[in-house]
């Protein structure tokens, strides 16, 4: 049984146009920003690239945008 406190390893986060590409647990996820965050969709590249990954690997925080996204949410909604 999976725990909600699962620690993930985020290898990289990048942006291409209106998508965020996250490599987490050796899997590449391509996510449309407009589907997960209006703030990130409207942000410029400099704002998007100023993020912190939580030590537990649970999420990503953009302090300048006051935005938080959960890695568990991304992984649960993707099929591999």
CSV table of N, CA, C and O in Angstrom, one decimal:
chain,number,residue,atom,x,y,z
A,1,UNK,N,0.8,-1.2,0.0
A,1,UNK,CA,0.0,0.0,0.0
A,1,UNK,C,0.9,1.2,0.0
A,1,UNK,O,1.8,1.4,0.8
A,2,UNK,N,0.6,2.2,-0.9
A,2,UNK,CA,1.3,3.4,-0.9
A,2,UNK,C,1.0,4.4,0.2
A,2,UNK,O,-0.2,4.5,0.5
A,3,UNK,N,1.9,5.0,0.7
A,3,UNK,CA,1.7,6.1,1.7
A,3,UNK,C,1.6,7.4,1.0
A,3,UNK,O,2.2,7.7,0.0
A,4,UNK,N,0.8,8.3,1.6
A,4,UNK,CA,0.6,9.7,1.1
A,4,UNK,C,1.9,10.5,1.3
A,4,UNK,O,2.1,11.5,0.8
A,5,UNK,N,2.8,9.9,2.2
A,5,UNK,CA,4.0,10.6,2.5
A,5,UNK,C,5.2,10.1,1.7
A,5,UNK,O,6.3,10.3,2.1
A,6,UNK,N,4.9,9.4,0.6
A,6,UNK,CA,6.0,8.9,-0.3
A,6,UNK,C,7.0,10.0,-0.7
A,6,UNK,O,6.6,11.1,-1.0
A,7,UNK,N,8.2,9.7,-0.6
A,7,UNK,CA,9.3,10.6,-1.0
A,7,UNK,C,9.6,10.4,-2.5
A,7,UNK,O,9.8,9.2,-2.9
A,8,UNK,N,9.5,11.4,-3.2
A,8,UNK,CA,9.8,11.4,-4.6
A,8,UNK,C,11.2,12.0,-4.9
A,8,UNK,O,11.6,12.9,-4.2
A,9,UNK,N,11.8,11.6,-6.0
A,9,UNK,CA,13.0,12.3,-6.5
A,9,UNK,C,12.7,13.0,-7.7
A,9,UNK,O,12.4,12.5,-8.8
A,10,UNK,N,12.8,14.4,-7.6
A,10,UNK,CA,12.6,15.2,-8.8
A,10,UNK,C,13.9,15.5,-9.4
A,10,UNK,O,14.8,16.1,-8.8
A,11,UNK,N,14.1,15.0,-10.6
A,11,UNK,CA,15.4,15.2,-11.3
A,11,UNK,C,15.5,16.5,-12.0
A,11,UNK,O,16.5,17.2,-12.0
A,12,UNK,N,14.4,17.0,-12.6
A,12,UNK,CA,14.4,18.3,-13.3
A,12,UNK,C,13.0,18.8,-13.5
A,12,UNK,O,12.0,18.1,-13.5
A,13,UNK,N,13.0,20.1,-13.7
A,13,UNK,CA,11.7,20.8,-14.0
A,13,UNK,C,12.1,21.8,-15.1
A,13,UNK,O,13.1,22.6,-14.9
A,14,UNK,N,11.4,21.8,-16.2
A,14,UNK,CA,11.6,22.8,-17.3
A,14,UNK,C,10.3,23.2,-17.9
A,14,UNK,O,9.3,22.6,-17.6
A,15,UNK,N,10.4,24.2,-18.7
A,15,UNK,CA,9.1,24.7,-19.3
A,15,UNK,C,9.4,24.9,-20.8
A,15,UNK,O,10.4,25.3,-21.2
A,16,UNK,N,8.3,24.5,-21.6
A,16,UNK,CA,8.3,24.7,-23.0
A,16,UNK,C,7.0,25.2,-23.4
A,16,UNK,O,6.0,24.5,-23.3
A,17,UNK,N,7.0,26.5,-23.8
A,17,UNK,CA,5.7,27.1,-24.2
A,17,UNK,C,4.7,27.1,-23.0
A,17,UNK,O,5.0,27.6,-21.9
A,18,UNK,N,3.6,26.5,-23.2
A,18,UNK,CA,2.6,26.4,-22.1
A,18,UNK,C,2.6,25.1,-21.4
A,18,UNK,O,1.6,24.7,-20.8
A,19,UNK,N,3.7,24.4,-21.4
A,19,UNK,CA,3.8,23.1,-20.7
A,19,UNK,C,5.0,23.1,-19.7
A,19,UNK,O,6.0,23.8,-20.0
A,20,UNK,N,4.8,22.3,-18.7
A,20,UNK,CA,5.9,22.1,-17.7
A,20,UNK,C,6.3,20.6,-17.9
A,20,UNK,O,5.4,19.7,-18.0
A,21,UNK,N,7.6,20.4,-18.0
A,21,UNK,CA,8.1,19.0,-18.1
A,21,UNK,C,8.8,18.7,-16.7
A,21,UNK,O,9.8,19.4,-16.4
A,22,UNK,N,8.3,17.7,-16.1
A,22,UNK,CA,8.9,17.3,-14.8
A,22,UNK,C,9.4,15.9,-14.9
A,22,UNK,O,8.7,15.0,-15.4
A,23,UNK,N,10.7,15.7,-14.6
A,23,UNK,CA,11.2,14.3,-14.5
A,23,UNK,C,11.3,14.0,-13.0
A,23,UNK,O,12.0,14.6,-12.2
A,24,UNK,N,10.4,13.0,-12.7
A,24,UNK,CA,10.3,12.6,-11.3
A,24,UNK,C,10.3,11.1,-11.2
A,24,UNK,O,9.6,10.4,-12.0
A,25,UNK,N,11.1,10.5,-10.3
A,25,UNK,CA,11.2,9.0,-10.2
A,25,UNK,C,11.5,8.4,-11.5
A,25,UNK,O,11.0,7.3,-11.8
A,26,UNK,N,12.4,9.0,-12.3
A,26,UNK,CA,12.8,8.5,-13.6
A,26,UNK,C,11.7,8.5,-14.6
A,26,UNK,O,11.8,7.8,-15.6
A,27,UNK,N,10.6,9.2,-14.4
A,27,UNK,CA,9.5,9.3,-15.3
A,27,UNK,C,9.4,10.8,-15.8
A,27,UNK,O,9.5,11.7,-15.0
A,28,UNK,N,9.1,11.0,-17.1
A,28,UNK,CA,9.0,12.3,-17.6
A,28,UNK,C,7.5,12.6,-17.7
A,28,UNK,O,6.7,11.8,-18.4
A,29,UNK,N,7.0,13.7,-17.1
A,29,UNK,CA,5.6,14.1,-17.2
A,29,UNK,C,5.6,15.4,-17.9
A,29,UNK,O,6.3,16.4,-17.6
A,30,UNK,N,4.7,15.5,-18.9
A,30,UNK,CA,4.5,16.8,-19.6
A,30,UNK,C,3.1,17.3,-19.2
A,30,UNK,O,2.1,16.5,-19.4
A,31,UNK,N,3.0,18.5,-18.6
A,31,UNK,CA,1.7,18.9,-18.0
A,31,UNK,C,1.4,20.3,-18.6
A,31,UNK,O,2.2,21.2,-18.6
A,32,UNK,N,0.2,20.5,-19.1
A,32,UNK,CA,-0.3,21.8,-19.6
A,32,UNK,C,-0.5,22.7,-18.4
A,32,UNK,O,-1.2,22.3,-17.4
A,33,UNK,N,0.2,23.8,-18.3
A,33,UNK,CA,0.1,24.7,-17.2
A,33,UNK,C,-1.3,25.2,-16.9
A,33,UNK,O,-1.7,25.3,-15.8
A,34,UNK,N,-2.1,25.4,-18.0
A,34,UNK,CA,-3.5,25.9,-17.8
A,34,UNK,C,-4.3,24.9,-17.1
A,34,UNK,O,-5.4,25.3,-16.5
A,35,UNK,N,-4.0,23.6,-17.1
A,35,UNK,CA,-4.7,22.6,-16.4
A,35,UNK,C,-4.4,22.5,-15.0
A,35,UNK,O,-5.2,21.9,-14.2
A,36,UNK,N,-3.3,23.0,-14.5
A,36,UNK,CA,-2.9,22.8,-13.1
A,36,UNK,C,-2.7,24.1,-12.4
A,36,UNK,O,-2.8,24.2,-11.2
A,37,UNK,N,-2.5,25.3,-13.1
A,37,UNK,CA,-2.2,26.5,-12.4
A,37,UNK,C,-2.4,27.7,-13.3
A,37,UNK,O,-1.5,27.9,-14.2
A,38,UNK,N,-3.4,28.5,-13.0
A,38,UNK,CA,-3.5,29.8,-13.8
A,38,UNK,C,-2.4,30.7,-13.5
A,38,UNK,O,-1.9,31.4,-14.4
A,39,UNK,N,-1.8,30.7,-12.3
A,39,UNK,CA,-0.7,31.6,-11.9
A,39,UNK,C,0.5,31.2,-12.8
A,39,UNK,O,1.2,32.1,-13.3
A,40,UNK,N,0.8,29.9,-12.9
A,40,UNK,CA,2.0,29.5,-13.7
A,40,UNK,C,1.7,29.8,-15.2
A,40,UNK,O,2.7,30.1,-15.9
A,41,UNK,N,0.5,29.6,-15.6
A,41,UNK,CA,0.2,29.8,-17.0
A,41,UNK,C,0.4,31.3,-17.4
A,41,UNK,O,0.8,31.6,-18.5
A,42,UNK,N,0.1,32.2,-16.5
A,42,UNK,CA,0.3,33.6,-16.8
A,42,UNK,C,1.7,34.1,-16.5
A,42,UNK,O,2.0,35.2,-16.9
A,43,UNK,N,2.5,33.4,-15.7
A,43,UNK,CA,3.8,33.8,-15.3
A,43,UNK,C,4.8,33.9,-16.5
A,43,UNK,O,4.7,33.1,-17.4
A,44,UNK,N,5.8,34.7,-16.3
A,44,UNK,CA,6.8,34.7,-17.3
A,44,UNK,C,7.9,33.7,-17.0
A,44,UNK,O,7.8,33.0,-15.9
A,45,UNK,N,8.8,33.4,-17.9
A,45,UNK,CA,9.8,32.3,-17.7
A,45,UNK,C,10.6,32.5,-16.5
A,45,UNK,O,10.9,31.6,-15.8
A,46,UNK,N,11.0,33.8,-16.2
A,46,UNK,CA,11.8,34.1,-15.0
A,46,UNK,C,11.0,33.7,-13.7
A,46,UNK,O,11.6,33.0,-12.8
A,47,UNK,N,9.7,34.0,-13.7
A,47,UNK,CA,8.9,33.7,-12.5
A,47,UNK,C,8.7,32.1,-12.4
A,47,UNK,O,8.8,31.6,-11.3
A,48,UNK,N,8.6,31.5,-13.5
A,48,UNK,CA,8.4,30.0,-13.5
A,48,UNK,C,9.6,29.3,-13.0
A,48,UNK,O,9.5,28.3,-12.4
A,49,UNK,N,10.8,29.8,-13.4
A,49,UNK,CA,12.0,29.2,-13.0
A,49,UNK,C,12.5,29.4,-11.6
A,49,UNK,O,13.5,28.9,-11.2
A,50,UNK,N,11.8,30.2,-10.8
A,50,UNK,CA,12.2,30.5,-9.4
A,50,UNK,C,11.3,29.6,-8.5
A,50,UNK,O,10.2,30.1,-8.0
A,51,UNK,N,11.6,28.4,-8.3
A,51,UNK,CA,10.8,27.4,-7.5
A,51,UNK,C,11.7,26.7,-6.5
A,51,UNK,O,13.0,26.7,-6.6
A,52,UNK,N,11.1,26.1,-5.5
A,52,UNK,CA,11.7,25.3,-4.5
A,52,UNK,C,11.1,24.0,-4.5
A,52,UNK,O,9.8,23.9,-4.5
A,53,UNK,N,11.8,22.9,-4.4
A,53,UNK,CA,11.3,21.6,-4.3
A,53,UNK,C,11.4,21.2,-2.8
A,53,UNK,O,12.4,21.4,-2.2
A,54,UNK,N,10.2,20.7,-2.3
A,54,UNK,CA,10.2,20.4,-0.9
A,54,UNK,C,11.2,19.3,-0.6
A,54,UNK,O,11.4,18.4,-1.4
A,55,UNK,N,11.8,19.3,0.6
A,55,UNK,CA,12.8,18.2,0.9
A,55,UNK,C,12.3,16.8,0.8
A,55,UNK,O,13.0,15.9,0.5
A,56,UNK,N,11.0,16.7,1.1
A,56,UNK,CA,10.4,15.3,1.1
A,56,UNK,C,10.1,14.9,-0.3
A,56,UNK,O,9.7,13.8,-0.6
A,57,UNK,N,10.2,15.8,-1.3
A,57,UNK,CA,9.8,15.5,-2.7
A,57,UNK,C,8.3,15.6,-2.9
A,57,UNK,O,7.8,15.2,-3.9
A,58,UNK,N,7.6,16.1,-1.9
A,58,UNK,CA,6.1,16.1,-2.0
A,58,UNK,C,5.6,17.1,-3.0
A,58,UNK,O,4.6,16.9,-3.6
A,59,UNK,N,6.3,18.3,-3.1
A,59,UNK,CA,5.7,19.3,-3.9
A,59,UNK,C,6.7,20.3,-4.4
A,59,UNK,O,7.9,20.3,-4.1
A,60,UNK,N,6.2,21.3,-5.1
A,60,UNK,CA,7.0,22.4,-5.7
A,60,UNK,C,6.3,23.7,-5.3
A,60,UNK,O,5.1,23.8,-5.3
A,61,UNK,N,7.2,24.6,-4.8
A,61,UNK,CA,6.6,25.9,-4.4
A,61,UNK,C,7.3,27.1,-5.2
A,61,UNK,O,8.5,27.0,-5.4
A,62,UNK,N,6.5,28.0,-5.6
A,62,UNK,CA,7.0,29.2,-6.3
A,62,UNK,C,6.7,30.4,-5.4
A,62,UNK,O,5.6,30.9,-5.3
A,63,UNK,N,7.7,30.8,-4.6
A,63,UNK,CA,7.5,31.8,-3.6
A,63,UNK,C,7.0,33.2,-4.2
A,63,UNK,O,6.2,33.8,-3.6
A,64,UNK,N,7.5,33.5,-5.4
A,64,UNK,CA,7.2,34.8,-6.0
A,64,UNK,C,5.7,34.8,-6.5
A,64,UNK,O,5.1,35.9,-6.7
A,65,UNK,N,5.2,33.6,-6.8
A,65,UNK,CA,3.8,33.5,-7.3
A,65,UNK,C,2.8,33.0,-6.2
A,65,UNK,O,1.6,33.0,-6.4
A,66,UNK,N,3.4,32.7,-5.0
A,66,UNK,CA,2.6,32.1,-3.9
A,66,UNK,C,1.8,30.9,-4.5
A,66,UNK,O,0.6,30.8,-4.3
A,67,UNK,N,2.5,30.0,-5.1
A,67,UNK,CA,1.8,28.8,-5.7
A,67,UNK,C,2.5,27.5,-5.3
A,67,UNK,O,3.8,27.5,-5.1
A,68,UNK,N,1.7,26.5,-5.0
A,68,UNK,CA,2.2,25.2,-4.6
A,68,UNK,C,1.5,24.1,-5.4
A,68,UNK,O,0.3,24.2,-5.6
A,69,UNK,N,2.3,23.2,-5.9
A,69,UNK,CA,1.7,22.0,-6.6
A,69,UNK,C,2.3,20.7,-6.0
A,69,UNK,O,3.4,20.6,-5.6
A,70,UNK,N,1.4,19.7,-6.0
A,70,UNK,CA,1.7,18.4,-5.4
A,70,UNK,C,2.2,17.5,-6.4
A,70,UNK,O,1.5,17.3,-7.5
A,71,UNK,N,3.3,16.8,-6.2
A,71,UNK,CA,3.8,15.8,-7.1
A,71,UNK,C,2.9,14.6,-7.1
A,71,UNK,O,2.6,14.0,-8.1
A,72,UNK,N,2.4,14.2,-5.9
A,72,UNK,CA,1.5,13.1,-5.8
A,72,UNK,C,0.3,13.3,-6.7
A,72,UNK,O,-0.2,12.4,-7.4
A,73,UNK,N,-0.2,14.5,-6.8
A,73,UNK,CA,-1.4,14.8,-7.7
A,73,UNK,C,-1.0,14.5,-9.1
A,73,UNK,O,-1.8,14.0,-9.9
A,74,UNK,N,0.2,14.9,-9.6
A,74,UNK,CA,0.6,14.7,-10.9
A,74,UNK,C,0.7,13.2,-11.2
A,74,UNK,O,0.3,12.7,-12.2
A,75,UNK,N,1.3,12.5,-10.3
A,75,UNK,CA,1.6,11.1,-10.5
A,75,UNK,C,0.3,10.2,-10.5
A,75,UNK,O,0.1,9.3,-11.3
A,76,UNK,N,-0.7,10.6,-9.7
A,76,UNK,CA,-1.9,9.9,-9.6
A,76,UNK,C,-2.8,10.1,-10.8
A,76,UNK,O,-3.6,9.2,-11.2
A,77,UNK,N,-2.6,11.2,-11.5
A,77,UNK,CA,-3.4,11.5,-12.7
A,77,UNK,C,-2.8,11.2,-14.0
A,77,UNK,O,-3.4,11.4,-15.1
A,78,UNK,N,-1.7,10.5,-14.0
A,78,UNK,CA,-1.0,10.1,-15.2
A,78,UNK,C,-0.9,8.6,-15.4
A,78,UNK,O,-0.8,7.9,-14.4
A,79,UNK,N,-1.0,8.2,-16.6
A,79,UNK,CA,-0.9,6.7,-16.9
A,79,UNK,C,0.4,6.5,-17.7
A,79,UNK,O,0.7,7.2,-18.6
A,80,UNK,N,1.1,5.4,-17.3
A,80,UNK,CA,2.4,5.1,-17.9
A,80,UNK,C,2.3,3.8,-18.6
A,80,UNK,O,1.7,2.9,-18.3
